[in-house]
mmCIF file of C-alpha atoms in Angstrom:
data_model
loop_
_atom_site.group_PDB
_atom_site.id
_atom_site.type_symbol
_atom_site.label_atom_id
_atom_site.label_comp_id
_atom_site.label_asym_id
_atom_site.label_seq_id
_atom_site.Cartn_x
_atom_site.Cartn_y
_atom_site.Cartn_z
ATOM 1 C CA MET A 1 107.573 132.958 100.220
ATOM 2 C CA ASN A 2 109.936 134.358 102.861
ATOM 3 C CA ALA A 3 108.054 135.478 105.981
ATOM 4 C CA GLY A 4 110.553 138.276 106.516
ATOM 5 C CA LEU A 5 109.897 139.608 103.027
ATOM 6 C CA LEU A 6 106.150 139.617 103.659
ATOM 7 C CA ALA A 7 106.691 141.377 107.008
ATOM 8 C CA ALA A 8 108.856 144.010 105.318
ATOM 9 C CA GLU A 9 106.217 144.740 102.687
ATOM 10 C CA TRP A 10 103.530 144.966 105.366
ATOM 11 C CA THR A 11 105.691 147.453 107.296
ATOM 12 C CA LYS A 12 106.159 149.569 104.170
ATOM 13 C CA ILE A 13 102.451 149.635 103.351
ATOM 14 C CA ARG A 14 101.157 150.406 106.846
ATOM 15 C CA SER A 15 103.854 152.992 107.594
ATOM 16 C CA VAL A 16 102.801 155.210 104.691
ATOM 17 C CA ARG A 17 100.237 157.748 105.868
ATOM 18 C CA SER A 18 98.490 157.847 102.486
ATOM 19 C CA THR A 19 97.507 154.170 102.887
ATOM 20 C CA VAL A 20 95.402 154.884 105.969
ATOM 21 C CA TRP A 21 93.820 158.005 104.501
ATOM 22 C CA THR A 22 93.006 156.377 101.169
ATOM 23 C CA LEU A 23 91.395 153.370 102.845
ATOM 24 C CA LEU A 24 89.420 155.724 105.083
ATOM 25 C CA VAL A 25 88.184 157.653 102.042
ATOM 26 C CA PHE A 26 87.151 154.392 100.395
ATOM 27 C CA VAL A 27 85.169 153.224 103.440
ATOM 28 C CA VAL A 28 83.509 156.598 104.084
ATOM 29 C CA VAL A 29 82.582 157.215 100.440
ATOM 30 C CA ALA A 30 81.311 153.676 99.827
ATOM 31 C CA ILE A 31 79.183 153.542 102.970
ATOM 32 C CA GLY A 32 78.165 157.206 102.932
ATOM 33 C CA PHE A 33 76.958 157.432 99.340
ATOM 34 C CA SER A 34 75.255 154.044 99.423
ATOM 35 C CA ALA A 35 73.395 154.982 102.609
ATOM 36 C CA LEU A 36 72.469 158.372 101.136
ATOM 37 C CA ILE A 37 70.981 156.788 98.016
ATOM 38 C CA ALA A 38 69.058 154.295 100.159
ATOM 39 C CA ILE A 39 67.648 157.133 102.291
ATOM 40 C CA VAL A 40 66.540 159.047 99.186
ATOM 41 C CA ILE A 41 64.879 155.947 97.724
ATOM 42 C CA SER A 42 63.135 155.228 101.032
ATOM 43 C CA ASN A 43 61.876 158.802 101.446
ATOM 44 C CA THR A 44 60.538 158.988 97.879
ATOM 45 C CA TRP A 45 59.162 155.442 97.759
ATOM 46 C CA ASN A 46 55.506 156.506 97.624
ATOM 47 C CA SER A 47 56.033 159.669 95.612
ATOM 48 C CA PRO A 48 54.210 159.908 92.260
ATOM 49 C CA GLY A 49 56.155 159.279 89.063
ATOM 50 C CA ASN A 50 58.435 156.621 87.699
ATOM 51 C CA HIS A 51 60.815 154.891 90.084
ATOM 52 C CA PRO A 52 63.200 152.692 88.065
ATOM 53 C CA ASN A 53 65.175 151.868 91.215
ATOM 54 C CA HIS A 54 62.135 150.017 92.579
ATOM 55 C CA VAL A 55 62.206 147.588 89.656
ATOM 56 C CA THR A 56 65.970 147.203 89.854
ATOM 57 C CA LEU A 57 65.743 146.391 93.563
ATOM 58 C CA LEU A 58 63.607 143.408 92.620
ATOM 59 C CA THR A 59 65.702 142.176 89.672
ATOM 60 C CA ASP A 60 69.239 143.179 90.691
ATOM 61 C CA PRO A 61 69.216 144.631 94.239
ATOM 62 C CA THR A 62 72.988 144.857 94.672
ATOM 63 C CA ALA A 63 73.206 147.131 91.614
ATOM 64 C CA VAL A 64 71.276 149.721 93.627
ATOM 65 C CA LEU A 65 72.732 148.957 97.059
ATOM 66 C CA PHE A 66 76.347 149.088 95.886
ATOM 67 C CA GLY A 67 76.002 151.296 92.797
ATOM 68 C CA ALA A 68 76.721 154.884 93.816
ATOM 69 C CA GLY A 69 78.962 154.188 96.785
ATOM 70 C CA PHE A 70 81.212 151.677 95.073
ATOM 71 C CA GLY A 71 81.215 153.577 91.792
ATOM 72 C CA LEU A 72 83.021 156.413 93.580
ATOM 73 C CA GLY A 73 84.705 154.438 96.351
ATOM 74 C CA GLN A 74 86.520 152.178 93.901
ATOM 75 C CA LEU A 75 88.507 155.199 92.715
ATOM 76 C CA ALA A 76 90.150 155.402 96.141
ATOM 77 C CA MET A 77 91.140 151.749 95.829
ATOM 78 C CA CYS A 78 92.581 152.465 92.376
ATOM 79 C CA VAL A 79 94.650 155.320 93.778
ATOM 80 C CA LEU A 80 95.911 153.161 96.642
ATOM 81 C CA GLY A 81 96.899 150.344 94.299
ATOM 82 C CA VAL A 82 98.965 152.783 92.239
ATOM 83 C CA ILE A 83 100.717 154.555 95.097
ATOM 84 C CA VAL A 84 101.633 151.303 96.892
ATOM 85 C CA ILE A 85 104.267 150.739 94.210
ATOM 86 C CA SER A 86 104.696 154.041 92.350
ATOM 87 C CA SER A 87 105.555 155.952 95.538
ATOM 88 C CA GLU A 88 108.678 153.799 95.888
ATOM 89 C CA TYR A 89 109.820 154.878 92.447
ATOM 90 C CA SER A 90 109.025 158.567 93.001
ATOM 91 C CA THR A 91 110.900 158.662 96.330
ATOM 92 C CA GLY A 92 113.764 156.415 95.217
ATOM 93 C CA ALA A 93 112.967 153.916 97.973
ATOM 94 C CA ILE A 94 112.758 151.165 95.357
ATOM 95 C CA ARG A 95 116.569 151.171 95.133
ATOM 96 C CA SER A 96 116.874 150.464 98.839
ATOM 97 C CA SER A 97 114.274 147.718 98.525
ATOM 98 C CA LEU A 98 116.161 146.065 95.693
ATOM 99 C CA LEU A 99 119.459 146.308 97.566
ATOM 100 C CA ALA A 100 117.839 144.578 100.541
ATOM 101 C CA VAL A 101 116.050 142.025 98.325
ATOM 102 C CA PRO A 102 117.992 141.513 95.072
ATOM 103 C CA ARG A 103 115.448 138.929 93.884
ATOM 104 C CA ARG A 104 112.966 141.262 92.239
ATOM 105 C CA ILE A 105 110.077 138.906 91.448
ATOM 106 C CA PRO A 106 109.729 137.674 95.062
ATOM 107 C CA MET A 107 109.648 141.308 96.194
ATOM 108 C CA LEU A 108 106.876 142.138 93.720
ATOM 109 C CA THR A 109 104.987 138.969 94.682
ATOM 110 C CA ALA A 110 105.213 139.811 98.386
ATOM 111 C CA LYS A 111 104.011 143.352 97.753
ATOM 112 C CA ALA A 112 101.054 142.099 95.708
ATOM 113 C CA LEU A 113 100.117 139.448 98.300
ATOM 114 C CA ILE A 114 100.212 141.840 101.262
ATOM 115 C CA PHE A 115 98.276 144.513 99.405
ATOM 116 C CA ALA A 116 95.708 141.984 98.148
ATOM 117 C CA LEU A 117 95.149 140.725 101.700
ATOM 118 C CA LEU A 118 94.716 144.271 103.033
ATOM 119 C CA ASP A 119 92.401 145.144 100.145
ATOM 120 C CA PHE A 120 90.353 141.975 100.694
ATOM 121 C CA VAL A 121 89.842 142.560 104.427
ATOM 122 C CA VAL A 122 88.870 146.224 104.065
ATOM 123 C CA SER A 123 86.608 145.439 101.097
ATOM 124 C CA ALA A 124 84.864 142.617 102.980
ATOM 125 C CA ILE A 125 84.150 144.865 105.959
ATOM 126 C CA THR A 126 82.895 147.646 103.699
ATOM 127 C CA VAL A 127 80.756 145.460 101.428
ATOM 128 C CA PHE A 128 78.867 143.852 104.294
ATOM 129 C CA ALA A 129 78.577 147.159 106.157
ATOM 130 C CA VAL A 130 77.015 148.732 103.063
ATOM 131 C CA PHE A 131 74.697 145.772 102.573
ATOM 132 C CA PHE A 132 73.345 145.659 106.115
ATOM 133 C CA ILE A 133 73.036 149.450 106.449
ATOM 134 C CA THR A 134 71.212 149.969 103.152
ATOM 135 C CA THR A 135 68.892 146.970 103.563
ATOM 136 C CA ALA A 136 68.007 148.204 107.071
ATOM 137 C CA ILE A 137 67.085 151.610 105.619
ATOM 138 C CA LEU A 138 64.874 150.019 102.948
ATOM 139 C CA ARG A 139 63.420 147.272 105.131
ATOM 140 C CA SER A 140 60.019 148.958 105.553
ATOM 141 C CA HIS A 141 59.557 148.917 101.767
ATOM 142 C CA ILE A 142 61.377 145.808 100.515
ATOM 143 C CA SER A 143 63.044 142.831 102.144
ATOM 144 C CA ILE A 144 66.502 141.967 100.806
ATOM 145 C CA THR A 145 68.558 139.395 102.691
ATOM 146 C CA LEU A 146 71.640 137.301 102.081
ATOM 147 C CA SER A 147 69.319 134.377 101.370
ATOM 148 C CA THR A 148 67.778 136.244 98.419
ATOM 149 C CA THR A 149 68.780 134.502 95.201
ATOM 150 C CA GLY A 150 72.166 135.707 93.996
ATOM 151 C CA VAL A 151 72.751 138.229 96.777
ATOM 152 C CA THR A 152 75.406 136.341 98.747
ATOM 153 C CA ARG A 153 77.309 135.575 95.545
ATOM 154 C CA ALA A 154 77.090 139.237 94.535
ATOM 155 C CA CYS A 155 78.438 140.383 97.922
ATOM 156 C CA ILE A 156 81.355 137.967 97.715
ATOM 157 C CA GLY A 157 81.815 138.994 94.098
ATOM 158 C CA GLY A 158 81.989 142.651 95.108
ATOM 159 C CA ILE A 159 84.780 141.854 97.561
ATOM 160 C CA LEU A 160 86.696 139.870 94.936
ATOM 161 C CA TYR A 161 86.212 142.613 92.331
ATOM 162 C CA LEU A 162 87.629 145.301 94.623
ATOM 163 C CA THR A 163 90.565 143.076 95.543
ATOM 164 C CA VAL A 164 91.492 142.388 91.933
ATOM 165 C CA LEU A 165 90.905 146.064 91.061
ATOM 166 C CA GLY A 166 93.580 146.985 93.591
ATOM 167 C CA LEU A 167 96.035 144.527 92.007
ATOM 168 C CA PHE A 168 95.087 145.776 88.527
ATOM 169 C CA SER A 169 95.950 149.324 89.644
ATOM 170 C CA LEU A 170 99.160 148.174 91.328
ATOM 171 C CA ALA A 171 100.276 146.559 88.061
ATOM 172 C CA ILE A 172 99.661 149.773 86.123
ATOM 173 C CA GLY A 173 101.531 151.741 88.784
ATOM 174 C CA GLY A 174 104.475 149.374 88.393
ATOM 175 C CA LEU A 175 104.396 149.648 84.609
ATOM 176 C CA ILE A 176 104.211 153.451 84.416
ATOM 177 C CA ARG A 177 106.257 154.164 87.577
ATOM 178 C CA HIS A 178 104.867 157.680 87.824
ATOM 179 C CA THR A 179 102.086 158.279 90.328
ATOM 180 C CA ALA A 180 100.125 160.980 88.514
ATOM 181 C CA GLY A 181 100.382 159.270 85.137
ATOM 182 C CA ALA A 182 99.401 155.864 86.534
ATOM 183 C CA ILE A 183 96.422 157.265 88.444
ATOM 184 C CA ALA A 184 95.246 159.105 85.329
ATOM 185 C CA THR A 185 95.576 155.891 83.294
ATOM 186 C CA VAL A 186 93.635 153.790 85.795
ATOM 187 C CA ILE A 187 90.844 156.336 86.160
ATOM 188 C CA ALA A 188 90.620 156.610 82.369
ATOM 189 C CA LEU A 189 90.280 152.828 82.077
ATOM 190 C CA VAL A 190 87.631 152.732 84.810
ATOM 191 C CA LEU A 191 85.571 155.853 84.058
ATOM 192 C CA VAL A 192 86.374 157.250 80.609
ATOM 193 C CA VAL A 193 87.058 154.417 78.150
ATOM 194 C CA PRO A 194 83.985 152.208 78.864
ATOM 195 C CA PRO A 195 81.366 154.939 78.186
ATOM 196 C CA LEU A 196 83.187 155.964 75.006
ATOM 197 C CA ILE A 197 83.296 152.381 73.723
ATOM 198 C CA SER A 198 79.610 151.903 74.566
ATOM 199 C CA LEU A 199 78.713 154.814 72.262
ATOM 200 C CA ILE A 200 80.048 152.946 69.217
ATOM 201 C CA PRO A 201 77.180 151.117 67.453
ATOM 202 C CA GLY A 202 77.396 147.509 66.392
ATOM 203 C CA THR A 203 77.840 144.042 67.815
ATOM 204 C CA ILE A 204 81.648 144.111 67.718
ATOM 205 C CA ALA A 205 81.771 147.296 69.794
ATOM 206 C CA ASN A 206 79.346 145.729 72.267
ATOM 207 C CA HIS A 207 81.648 142.734 72.709
ATOM 208 C CA VAL A 208 84.729 144.961 73.039
ATOM 209 C CA HIS A 209 82.917 146.916 75.747
ATOM 210 C CA GLY A 210 81.910 143.704 77.519
ATOM 211 C CA TYR A 211 85.507 142.468 77.643
ATOM 212 C CA LEU A 212 86.970 145.678 79.098
ATOM 213 C CA PRO A 213 88.617 144.935 82.466
ATOM 214 C CA THR A 214 86.324 146.661 84.939
ATOM 215 C CA ILE A 215 83.154 146.193 82.880
ATOM 216 C CA ALA A 216 83.751 142.441 82.847
ATOM 217 C CA GLY A 217 84.873 142.376 86.474
ATOM 218 C CA GLN A 218 81.830 144.203 87.828
ATOM 219 C CA LEU A 219 79.487 141.513 86.535
ATOM 220 C CA VAL A 220 80.327 139.282 89.493
ATOM 221 C CA ALA A 221 78.885 141.912 91.852
ATOM 222 C CA GLN A 222 75.487 141.793 90.117
ATOM 223 C CA THR A 223 72.688 139.749 91.629
ATOM 224 C CA SER A 224 71.597 138.412 88.252
ATOM 225 C CA GLN A 225 72.776 138.490 84.664
ATOM 226 C CA GLN A 226 71.221 141.284 82.605
ATOM 227 C CA SER A 227 70.034 141.063 79.007
ATOM 228 C CA GLY A 228 72.840 143.213 77.622
ATOM 229 C CA ASP A 229 75.670 141.371 79.368
ATOM 230 C CA VAL A 230 78.119 139.677 77.021
ATOM 231 C CA LEU A 231 79.533 137.427 79.758
ATOM 232 C CA SER A 232 78.169 135.621 82.788
ATOM 233 C CA PRO A 233 79.237 136.952 86.229
ATOM 234 C CA TRP A 234 82.045 134.438 86.777
ATOM 235 C CA GLN A 235 83.168 134.604 83.152
ATOM 236 C CA GLY A 236 83.461 138.365 83.509
ATOM 237 C CA PHE A 237 85.452 138.029 86.698
ATOM 238 C CA GLY A 238 87.718 135.513 84.969
ATOM 239 C CA VAL A 239 88.360 137.994 82.141
ATOM 240 C CA PHE A 240 89.221 140.685 84.697
ATOM 241 C CA CYS A 241 91.634 138.300 86.434
ATOM 242 C CA ILE A 242 93.319 137.534 83.087
ATOM 243 C CA TRP A 243 93.787 141.256 82.404
ATOM 244 C CA THR A 244 95.313 141.674 85.866
ATOM 245 C CA VAL A 245 97.629 138.652 85.603
ATOM 246 C CA VAL A 246 98.910 139.818 82.209
ATOM 247 C CA LEU A 247 99.624 143.312 83.549
ATOM 248 C CA LEU A 248 101.339 141.928 86.660
ATOM 249 C CA ALA A 249 103.463 139.664 84.457
ATOM 250 C CA ALA A 250 104.431 142.674 82.313
ATOM 251 C CA CYS A 251 105.218 144.612 85.487
ATOM 252 C CA GLY A 252 107.466 141.769 86.663
ATOM 253 C CA TYR A 253 109.197 141.594 83.285
ATOM 254 C CA LEU A 254 110.000 145.322 83.338
ATOM 255 C CA LEU A 255 111.170 145.075 86.930
ATOM 256 C CA LEU A 256 113.674 142.415 85.845
ATOM 257 C CA HIS A 257 114.867 144.127 82.689
ATOM 258 C CA ARG A 258 114.683 147.855 83.467
ATOM 259 C CA ASP A 259 116.764 149.787 85.958
ATOM 260 C CA ALA A 260 114.888 151.116 88.975
#
C-alpha cells in the first residue's frame, strides 16, 4: 500500500468537519448514557421491587455497562462510516480522487484502512472509558474488573464490533452513493429489521435473526453466551465480518464498473 495514498485519505478524513463532530457525538453519547444508567442503577440499588439489571450484572455485566450508551452511540459511528465515502460522491470530489489515483481498488482499500484505524482508536478509548467510569459508579454495590471472567474479551470485542460496524456502514455508503439513503439503510439494518425479524415465530426465524449482521456481531461484546444465542461470541463476530467483506467486495466491484 502506497504511503502517499494512505496520507491522502487521512487528510481527507480529518479535514472534514463532520468527522470530528460525529466522533464527538459518539464519545459523548456512549459515555454519557452509560454513566447515566449506572448512576440510576446505583441510586435505586436498595429500592423495593424487581431489579433485573442486578441479575444481569452478575451474569453478563458488559450488557448493562455498554448497553444504553453503545446502543445509541453506535448510530453515530454508522453515520460516520457512510459519510466518509458518500460525501465524496455528493460533492463530486470522488472524480478528483479518481483522477489523482486511477487505480480504484487501492483507493478504496486505503480509505477503509485509514477509517478502520481511526474507528479502532476512538472505540478503544471510549470502551475503556465507559468501563472504568461505570464500574467506579457501581463499585459500592458490585465489583466488576477486567479480571472478571469474560470481561476483558467483551471489552476487546466491543472495540472490534464498533470497528467493523464502521466498515460495514462505509460499504453501504459506497454501494448506495447517496448519504441520506445510505444512512437510512444502515439505521434500518441496525435498529428496525432485527426487532421485526424477532417477532416472527419459529426456529427458522430465530436463526435468521441470529445471523443478521449487527445481531451476530454484538455477541462478541457480551461477557457470556446467553441461552437464546444462535452463535457463540466469536462465531457471531465472524459472521459480521463476512457480511462486511462481502459488502466491501461489492462496493469495490461497483467502483470498478460504474462511473463515479
